Short mmCIF file of C-alpha atoms in Angstrom, two decimals:
data_model
loop_
_atom_site.label_atom_id
_atom_site.label_comp_id
_atom_site.label_asym_id
_atom_site.label_seq_id
_atom_site.Cartn_x
_atom_site.Cartn_y
_atom_site.Cartn_z
CA SER D 1 -5.07 -48.53 28.93
CA LEU D 2 -4.21 -44.50 28.01
CA PRO D 3 -3.01 -44.26 24.21
CA LEU D 4 0.70 -42.36 24.83
CA LEU D 5 2.36 -39.97 21.94
CA CYS D 6 5.89 -40.10 21.59
CA ASN D 7 7.83 -37.34 20.38
CA LEU D 8 11.79 -37.39 19.16
CA ASN D 9 13.07 -34.68 17.52
CA ASN D 10 9.85 -33.09 16.98
CA ARG D 11 8.90 -36.48 14.82
CA GLN D 12 5.91 -38.42 15.94
CA ILE D 13 7.29 -42.24 16.44
CA CYS D 14 4.43 -43.80 17.64
CA SER D 15 0.83 -43.45 19.23
CA ASP D 16 -2.10 -45.30 20.68
CA TYR D 17 0.33 -48.31 21.21
CA THR D 18 1.26 -48.80 17.82
CA ILE D 19 5.11 -50.82 16.50
CA PHE D 20 6.98 -49.59 18.68
CA TYR D 21 4.96 -49.76 22.10
CA SER D 22 3.55 -52.66 23.97
CA PRO D 23 1.51 -52.70 27.20
CA VAL D 24 2.76 -54.82 30.15
CA PRO D 25 -0.19 -56.73 31.15
CA ALA D 26 0.89 -57.94 34.60
CA THR D 27 -1.02 -54.15 35.92
CA PRO D 28 -2.62 -51.60 33.82
CA ASN D 29 -0.38 -49.00 35.87
CA ASN D 30 3.27 -50.67 34.76
CA GLU D 31 3.57 -49.91 31.07
CA LEU D 32 6.42 -50.51 28.58
CA MET D 33 7.20 -48.29 25.87
CA VAL D 34 9.43 -49.77 23.34
CA LEU D 35 12.01 -47.32 21.62
CA ARG D 36 14.63 -49.37 20.23
CA GLN D 37 14.26 -52.89 19.32
CA GLY D 38 18.04 -54.84 18.82
CA SER D 39 18.65 -56.95 15.95
CA ALA D 40 19.45 -60.85 15.40
CA ASP D 41 22.79 -59.92 13.23
CA ALA D 42 23.56 -57.22 14.90
CA ALA D 43 23.83 -59.89 18.66
CA ASN D 44 25.77 -62.35 16.60
CA ALA D 45 28.31 -59.81 16.17
CA VAL D 46 28.67 -58.91 19.38
CA ASN D 47 28.41 -61.26 21.29
CA ALA D 48 31.15 -62.68 19.26
CA GLY D 49 33.70 -60.32 20.77
CA PRO D 50 37.28 -59.19 19.67
CA GLY D 51 38.54 -62.91 19.11
CA ARG D 52 40.86 -64.26 21.24
CA LEU D 53 42.80 -62.33 23.57
CA TYR D 54 46.02 -63.44 24.88
CA ALA D 55 45.55 -61.02 28.41
CA LYS D 56 44.23 -63.01 31.35
CA SER D 57 41.82 -60.46 31.99
CA ALA D 58 40.93 -57.38 30.26
CA CYS D 59 37.82 -54.69 29.77
CA LEU D 60 36.99 -52.06 27.55
CA MET D 61 34.54 -48.90 28.59
CA ASP D 62 33.03 -46.24 26.76
CA VAL D 63 34.38 -42.99 28.89
CA SER D 64 31.33 -40.94 28.54
CA SER D 65 29.66 -43.54 30.48
CA ASN D 66 31.53 -45.99 31.90
CA ARG D 67 29.80 -48.76 29.71
CA ILE D 68 31.56 -51.72 29.82
CA LEU D 69 31.46 -52.78 25.88
CA TYR D 70 33.17 -55.91 26.56
CA ASP D 71 35.19 -57.81 29.45
CA LYS D 72 37.40 -60.93 30.35
CA ASP D 73 37.43 -61.46 33.92
CA CYS D 74 37.35 -57.74 34.49
CA PHE D 75 36.68 -58.05 38.10
CA SER D 76 39.61 -60.45 38.86
CA PRO D 77 42.26 -58.70 40.97
CA LEU D 78 45.35 -58.61 39.70
CA PRO D 79 48.83 -56.68 39.59
CA MET D 80 48.99 -54.03 37.53
CA ALA D 81 52.48 -52.96 37.01
CA SER D 82 53.63 -49.60 35.94
CA THR D 83 49.79 -48.71 34.88
CA THR D 84 49.69 -47.38 38.30
CA LYS D 85 51.42 -44.23 37.28
CA ILE D 86 48.18 -43.25 35.83
CA MET D 87 46.65 -42.52 39.50
CA THR D 88 50.14 -41.09 40.31
CA CYS D 89 49.95 -38.57 37.56
CA ILE D 90 46.48 -37.87 38.17
CA LEU D 91 46.95 -37.28 41.56
CA ALA D 92 50.04 -34.85 41.20
CA ILE D 93 48.04 -32.76 38.37
CA GLU D 94 45.08 -32.08 40.82
CA ASN D 95 47.01 -31.88 44.07
CA GLY D 96 49.95 -30.31 42.93
CA ASP D 97 51.56 -26.97 40.78
CA PRO D 98 53.92 -27.94 37.98
CA GLU D 99 56.23 -24.92 38.58
CA ALA D 100 57.02 -26.50 42.05
CA ALA D 101 60.35 -27.70 43.28
CA VAL D 102 60.83 -31.15 44.23
CA SER D 103 63.18 -32.08 46.36
CA VAL D 104 64.64 -35.93 45.69
CA SER D 105 65.08 -38.12 48.61
CA LYS D 106 67.70 -40.55 49.21
CA TYR D 107 64.88 -43.54 48.85
CA ALA D 108 63.77 -42.07 45.90
CA GLN D 109 67.15 -42.51 44.40
CA GLY D 110 67.36 -45.67 45.43
CA MET D 111 64.71 -47.24 43.18
CA PRO D 112 65.29 -50.14 40.81
CA ASP D 113 64.95 -49.76 37.13
CA VAL D 114 64.04 -48.18 35.19
CA GLN D 115 65.15 -44.94 36.04
CA LEU D 116 65.73 -41.02 35.42
CA ASN D 117 69.22 -41.62 37.96
CA ILE D 118 67.85 -38.65 39.89
CA CYS D 119 69.94 -37.62 42.52
CA GLU D 120 69.13 -36.95 46.71
CA GLY D 121 69.30 -33.66 46.99
CA GLU D 122 68.09 -32.92 43.45
CA GLN D 123 65.06 -30.17 42.63
CA TYR D 124 63.01 -30.87 39.96
CA LYS D 125 60.15 -28.68 39.02
CA LEU D 126 56.91 -31.33 38.94
CA GLY D 127 55.89 -30.44 35.53
CA ASP D 128 59.03 -32.41 33.97
CA LEU D 129 58.95 -35.06 36.83
CA LEU D 130 55.37 -35.76 34.97
CA TYR D 131 56.78 -36.34 31.47
CA SER D 132 59.59 -38.56 32.98
CA LEU D 133 56.72 -40.62 34.94
CA MET D 134 54.47 -41.51 31.72
CA LEU D 135 56.65 -41.40 28.85
CA GLU D 136 58.99 -43.66 29.94
CA SER D 137 57.70 -44.91 33.61
CA HIS D 138 60.52 -43.63 35.80
CA ASN D 139 60.24 -45.77 38.83
CA ASP D 140 62.67 -43.04 41.37
CA THR D 141 60.22 -40.06 39.84
CA ALA D 142 57.27 -41.99 41.09
CA VAL D 143 58.40 -41.85 44.38
CA ALA D 144 60.00 -38.13 44.43
CA ILE D 145 56.56 -37.11 43.30
CA ALA D 146 54.87 -39.04 46.02
CA GLU D 147 56.45 -38.07 48.46
CA HIS D 148 56.28 -34.54 47.53
CA ILE D 149 52.11 -34.41 47.08
CA GLY D 150 51.49 -36.99 49.94
CA GLY D 151 54.53 -36.03 52.17
CA SER D 152 55.45 -40.10 52.57
CA VAL D 153 54.63 -42.52 50.02
CA GLU D 154 52.30 -44.13 52.50
CA GLY D 155 50.74 -40.91 52.81
CA PHE D 156 50.23 -40.69 49.00
CA ALA D 157 48.96 -44.49 48.39
CA ASN D 158 46.25 -43.44 51.26
CA MET D 159 45.38 -40.67 48.30
CA MET D 160 45.39 -42.81 45.50
CA ASN D 161 42.95 -45.82 47.79
CA GLU D 162 40.82 -42.86 48.24
CA LYS D 163 40.32 -41.26 45.20
CA ALA D 164 39.78 -45.01 43.61
CA ALA D 165 37.01 -45.53 46.08
CA SER D 166 35.69 -41.92 45.36
CA LEU D 167 35.70 -43.33 41.24
CA GLY D 168 33.82 -46.12 42.00
CA CYS D 169 36.44 -48.94 42.26
CA ASN D 170 35.65 -51.25 44.48
CA ASP D 171 38.60 -54.02 44.23
CA THR D 172 42.09 -51.56 43.80
CA LYS D 173 44.65 -51.35 46.33
CA PHE D 174 47.38 -49.05 45.88
CA VAL D 175 50.67 -49.73 48.24
CA THR D 176 53.06 -48.18 45.74
CA PRO D 177 52.92 -44.97 43.73
CA ASN D 178 55.10 -46.81 40.61
CA GLY D 179 53.57 -50.56 40.62
CA LEU D 180 56.65 -52.56 41.39
CA ASP D 181 55.70 -55.89 42.55
CA ALA D 182 54.58 -55.46 46.04
CA ASP D 183 51.69 -57.59 48.56
CA GLY D 184 48.30 -56.08 48.51
CA HIS D 185 48.97 -53.83 45.53
CA HIS D 186 46.35 -54.69 43.18
CA THR D 187 43.54 -53.64 40.60
CA THR D 188 41.34 -54.91 38.39
CA ALA D 189 40.72 -54.50 34.12
CA ARG D 190 37.67 -52.63 34.83
CA ASP D 191 38.67 -50.82 38.10
CA LEU D 192 41.46 -49.48 35.55
CA CYS D 193 39.28 -48.50 33.11
CA LEU D 194 37.20 -46.30 35.27
CA ILE D 195 40.76 -44.67 36.58
CA ALA D 196 41.94 -44.02 32.73
CA SER D 197 38.47 -42.85 32.08
CA TYR D 198 38.70 -40.30 34.65
CA ALA D 199 42.09 -38.95 34.04
CA ILE D 200 41.63 -38.77 30.17
CA GLN D 201 39.21 -35.94 30.75
CA ASN D 202 41.78 -33.80 32.50
CA GLU D 203 43.56 -31.79 29.65
CA THR D 204 47.13 -31.50 31.06
CA PHE D 205 47.11 -35.42 31.84
CA GLN D 206 45.92 -35.76 27.93
CA ASN D 207 49.02 -33.26 26.94
CA ILE D 208 51.18 -34.77 28.59
CA ILE D 209 50.30 -38.56 27.13
CA LYS D 210 50.38 -37.64 23.89
CA THR D 211 53.89 -35.35 24.39
CA PRO D 212 56.45 -37.38 21.63
CA SER D 213 59.14 -36.30 23.82
CA HIS D 214 59.67 -33.48 26.33
CA ALA D 215 63.10 -32.00 27.87
CA PHE D 216 63.94 -29.96 30.66
CA LYS D 217 66.92 -29.33 33.27
CA GLU D 218 67.45 -29.97 37.08
CA LEU D 219 66.76 -26.66 38.83
CA SER D 220 70.67 -25.78 39.55
CA GLY D 221 71.12 -26.33 35.49
CA LYS D 222 73.81 -28.97 35.97
CA ARG D 223 72.00 -32.09 34.76
CA SER D 224 69.56 -31.56 31.37
CA PHE D 225 66.66 -34.81 30.54
CA THR D 226 65.01 -35.71 27.13
CA VAL D 227 62.26 -38.50 27.94
CA ASN D 228 60.40 -39.64 25.07
CA ASN D 229 57.46 -41.40 24.81
CA LYS D 230 57.36 -45.57 24.84
CA ASP D 231 54.36 -46.14 24.04
CA LEU D 232 53.79 -47.56 20.60
CA PHE D 233 49.81 -47.64 20.36
CA LEU D 234 50.10 -43.68 20.14
CA THR D 235 51.57 -44.29 16.48
CA SER D 236 49.94 -47.07 15.30
CA TYR D 237 46.21 -47.06 15.79
CA ASP D 238 43.88 -44.35 14.19
CA GLY D 239 42.81 -41.99 16.89
CA ALA D 240 44.85 -43.32 20.07
CA ILE D 241 45.24 -40.93 22.44
CA GLY D 242 48.03 -43.26 24.61
CA ILE D 243 47.88 -44.31 27.93
CA LYS D 244 50.21 -46.44 29.72
CA THR D 245 52.66 -49.41 29.61
CA GLY D 246 53.60 -51.35 32.30
CA PHE D 247 55.82 -54.54 33.26
CA THR D 248 56.54 -56.59 36.44
CA GLY D 249 57.80 -60.28 36.71
CA ARG D 250 53.88 -60.72 38.98
CA ALA D 251 51.92 -58.51 36.30
CA GLY D 252 53.60 -59.64 32.94
CA TYR D 253 52.62 -57.01 30.40
CA CYS D 254 50.05 -54.58 31.08
CA PHE D 255 48.92 -51.68 29.24
CA VAL D 256 45.80 -49.10 29.21
CA GLY D 257 44.65 -47.29 26.29
CA ALA D 258 42.89 -44.68 24.86
CA ALA D 259 41.21 -43.87 20.95
CA VAL D 260 38.68 -41.67 19.82
CA ARG D 261 36.47 -42.06 16.58
CA ASN D 262 33.50 -40.66 15.36
CA ASN D 263 32.76 -38.32 18.45
CA MET D 264 33.13 -42.13 20.84
CA THR D 265 36.30 -42.24 23.19
CA LEU D 266 37.14 -46.05 24.28
CA VAL D 267 39.35 -46.79 27.24
CA SER D 268 40.47 -50.54 26.95
CA SER D 269 42.80 -52.31 30.20
CA VAL D 270 44.85 -55.61 29.35
CA LEU D 271 46.41 -57.19 32.39
CA ALA D 272 49.06 -60.17 32.31
CA SER D 273 49.02 -59.77 28.08
CA GLY D 274 52.04 -62.78 28.41
CA TRP D 275 55.45 -62.28 29.62
CA PRO D 276 58.73 -62.00 27.91
CA PRO D 277 59.64 -62.59 25.36
CA ASN D 278 55.64 -61.63 24.16
CA LYS D 279 56.20 -58.28 24.25
CA SER D 280 53.79 -57.35 21.50
CA TYR D 281 50.52 -59.34 22.93
CA LYS D 282 49.67 -56.19 24.63
CA TRP D 283 49.70 -54.16 21.54
CA ALA D 284 47.53 -56.61 19.58
CA ASP D 285 44.86 -57.44 22.39
CA THR D 286 44.34 -53.82 22.85
CA LYS D 287 43.56 -53.29 19.14
CA SER D 288 41.37 -55.83 18.53
CA LEU D 289 39.65 -54.70 21.81
CA MET D 290 39.46 -51.32 20.35
CA ASN D 291 38.30 -52.59 16.81
CA TYR D 292 35.55 -54.15 18.55
CA GLY D 293 34.30 -51.34 20.01
CA PHE D 294 34.23 -49.13 17.13
CA SER D 295 32.84 -51.91 15.01
CA ASN D 296 30.18 -52.88 16.97
CA TYR D 297 29.12 -49.77 19.13
CA SER D 298 28.56 -45.71 18.06
CA ILE D 299 27.35 -42.59 20.27
CA GLN D 300 23.45 -42.72 19.68
CA PRO D 301 20.49 -41.06 21.70
CA LEU D 302 18.88 -43.52 24.05
CA ILE D 303 16.13 -40.59 24.26
CA ASP D 304 16.18 -37.32 22.48
CA GLY D 305 13.22 -35.07 23.03
CA PRO D 306 9.64 -35.07 24.48
CA ILE D 307 7.56 -37.88 25.26
CA THR D 308 3.99 -36.48 25.75
CA LEU D 309 1.82 -39.08 27.97
CA ASN D 310 -2.21 -38.51 28.26
CA PRO D 311 -3.35 -37.09 31.02
CA ILE D 312 -4.53 -38.33 34.63
CA PRO D 313 -8.23 -37.94 35.73
CA VAL D 314 -8.73 -36.26 39.34
CA LYS D 315 -11.09 -38.00 41.34
CA ASP D 316 -12.20 -38.11 44.40
CA ALA D 317 -11.57 -40.59 47.25
CA ASP D 318 -14.01 -42.69 45.68
CA GLY D 319 -12.85 -43.17 42.63
CA LYS D 320 -14.95 -40.52 41.28
CA CYS D 321 -14.72 -37.68 38.94
CA CYS D 322 -14.77 -34.87 40.43
CA SER D 323 -17.33 -31.82 39.10
CA PHE D 324 -16.59 -31.14 35.93
CA THR D 325 -13.87 -32.71 34.21
CA LYS D 326 -9.93 -32.51 36.22
CA GLU D 327 -7.22 -33.55 34.62
CA LEU D 328 -3.71 -33.73 35.48
CA PRO D 329 -1.26 -33.29 32.23
CA VAL D 330 2.17 -35.67 32.30
CA LYS D 331 4.83 -34.39 30.55
CA TYR D 332 8.62 -36.47 29.90
CA GLU D 333 11.77 -35.19 28.52
CA GLN D 334 15.41 -36.28 27.87
CA HIS D 335 18.22 -35.92 26.31
CA ILE D 336 20.48 -38.68 26.95
CA PHE D 337 23.19 -40.00 24.49
CA TYR D 338 24.98 -43.56 25.25
CA PRO D 339 27.14 -45.83 23.55
CA LEU D 340 24.79 -48.42 21.60
CA SER D 341 25.06 -51.54 19.31
CA GLY D 342 22.28 -52.75 17.05
CA ALA D 343 21.76 -55.41 19.29
CA ASP D 344 20.73 -53.10 21.94
CA ASN D 345 17.07 -52.71 23.23
CA VAL D 346 15.63 -49.05 24.85
CA THR D 347 12.46 -49.29 26.83
CA LEU D 348 10.46 -46.62 28.86
CA LYS D 349 9.05 -48.41 31.94
CA ILE D 350 5.90 -45.94 33.03
CA ASN D 351 4.66 -46.05 36.16
CA LEU D 352 1.71 -43.66 37.04
CA PRO D 353 -1.55 -44.12 38.52
CA GLU D 354 -5.15 -44.60 37.27
CA TYR D 355 -6.15 -41.16 38.62
CA VAL D 356 -5.18 -38.88 41.76
CA THR D 357 -7.02 -37.44 44.48
CA PRO D 358 -7.21 -34.02 45.21
CA PRO D 359 -5.49 -31.87 46.64
CA VAL D 360 -2.45 -31.90 44.63
CA ASN D 361 0.11 -29.54 44.98
CA THR D 362 2.52 -28.30 42.11
CA GLY D 363 5.66 -30.04 42.43
CA ASP D 364 4.06 -33.10 43.91
CA VAL D 365 5.42 -36.64 42.54
CA ILE D 366 2.74 -38.69 40.46
CA GLY D 367 4.99 -41.09 39.40
CA SER D 368 8.36 -42.13 37.73
CA VAL D 369 9.47 -43.14 34.35
CA SER D 370 12.37 -45.37 33.58
CA LEU D 371 14.49 -45.31 30.90
CA MET D 372 16.03 -49.14 30.62
CA LEU D 373 18.79 -50.45 28.12
CA ASN D 374 18.12 -54.05 27.91
CA ASP D 375 17.57 -55.14 31.44
CA THR D 376 19.07 -52.13 33.02
CA VAL D 377 17.63 -48.98 34.42
CA ILE D 378 19.97 -45.93 32.83
CA ASN D 379 17.89 -43.25 34.57
CA GLU D 380 14.82 -42.91 36.58
CA THR D 381 12.66 -39.98 36.65
CA ASN D 382 10.32 -38.90 38.75
CA ILE D 383 7.20 -37.19 37.29
CA THR D 384 5.84 -33.69 39.02
CA SER D 385 2.69 -32.14 38.77
CA GLU D 386 3.04 -28.48 37.17
CA VAL D 387 -0.23 -27.79 38.65
CA SER D 388 -1.83 -27.66 41.44
CA PHE D 389 -5.88 -29.03 42.54
CA ALA D 390 -7.37 -27.94 45.58
CA LYS D 391 -9.39 -30.30 47.34
CA TYR D 392 -12.64 -28.87 46.73
CA ASP D 393 -13.31 -25.89 44.45
CA TYR D 394 -16.43 -24.00 43.86
CA HIS D 395 -17.69 -26.35 41.26
CA ASP D 396 -17.48 -29.36 43.89
CA ILE D 397 -19.74 -27.22 45.85
CA ILE D 398 -22.33 -26.51 43.60
CA LYS D 399 -22.40 -30.42 43.01
CA PHE D 400 -22.53 -31.30 46.48
CA VAL D 401 -25.91 -28.59 47.43
CA PHE D 402 -27.03 -30.02 43.61
CA ASP D 403 -27.16 -33.57 44.69
CA LEU D 404 -27.96 -32.54 48.36
CA PHE D 405 -31.23 -31.42 47.13
CA LEU D 406 -32.05 -34.13 44.52
CA ILE D 407 -31.66 -36.64 47.62
#
């Protein structure tokens, strides 16, 4: 097998299959380079989890990669109450004008508590209603926004479901824009984290959910309002960003949170985290999840620099070397950062042929390298030729004539 030279950050850390490299004995063309080996102590800490959670379902996810760092039945469909409004808000931001006038319908006015108590025929700026939606979770506001953006609640629900599907939410169905209990209205803790991870990357969304209070008027100027942020997590956890509370009789207490520390942003979701009078369970669950994530994970390089592999011989169709020595240089370079714990193993699976047969053209795929985190492929890169080799060159012709006369 060929020796390998591994340079990360311009620093040689392995060569000739030393400490960090071990070949896979199955075939000489499938080799494994170990870049990082996890420790047993770290594995024990990771496997211990965040401790007891009250929530029926929970998920903790890194925003930069969408890697799930912890889950408790996170793929189980459940009602999600007003955490629904995360999707309502981000769709309104992306598809609406914050200065646009939103007219209130009779249907919107008739929504049950919690309400802003808007009235049929009134008009509000869309941007103002988004603060009402996210800070105090007003159900009438959600319907007014949905009708303005989607033409109807049904039309807006279709937009919500299309967006969820585009984000990879496989077990989510939106029926309402406010999260009131409705047959078929459900998501999973994992899907909620995907939605939240997407939403908080929008600056306008983040500004809204972090705002302590917002004052505004109905466009005629006859009525004034002030809405206040009800998210206690925002002021009780270091690095907290928000995001959204929820409660219905079916869903129980729900919360989707986000926090950032040491350049790592995490989102969490807890569903069915108790029922009255246990209103504080969702905060306790969220803090436990966040503490677990920040204690055990940090953003680190999976790989950050070039790895030079030995060149591949160029041989003829019979596997014999061509005239003089021809070699195909092989280069691999990636800069990938990822949330890692001390228990994680990072390896490269190298799939290259023993030799290549000309002609070889620049850009031809000659093999691949897979970057693996534990048993999961994180990145797969085709290795392409940076040079060309003709089927025959003048050296080959001279060798052919020479061999002919020797015979």
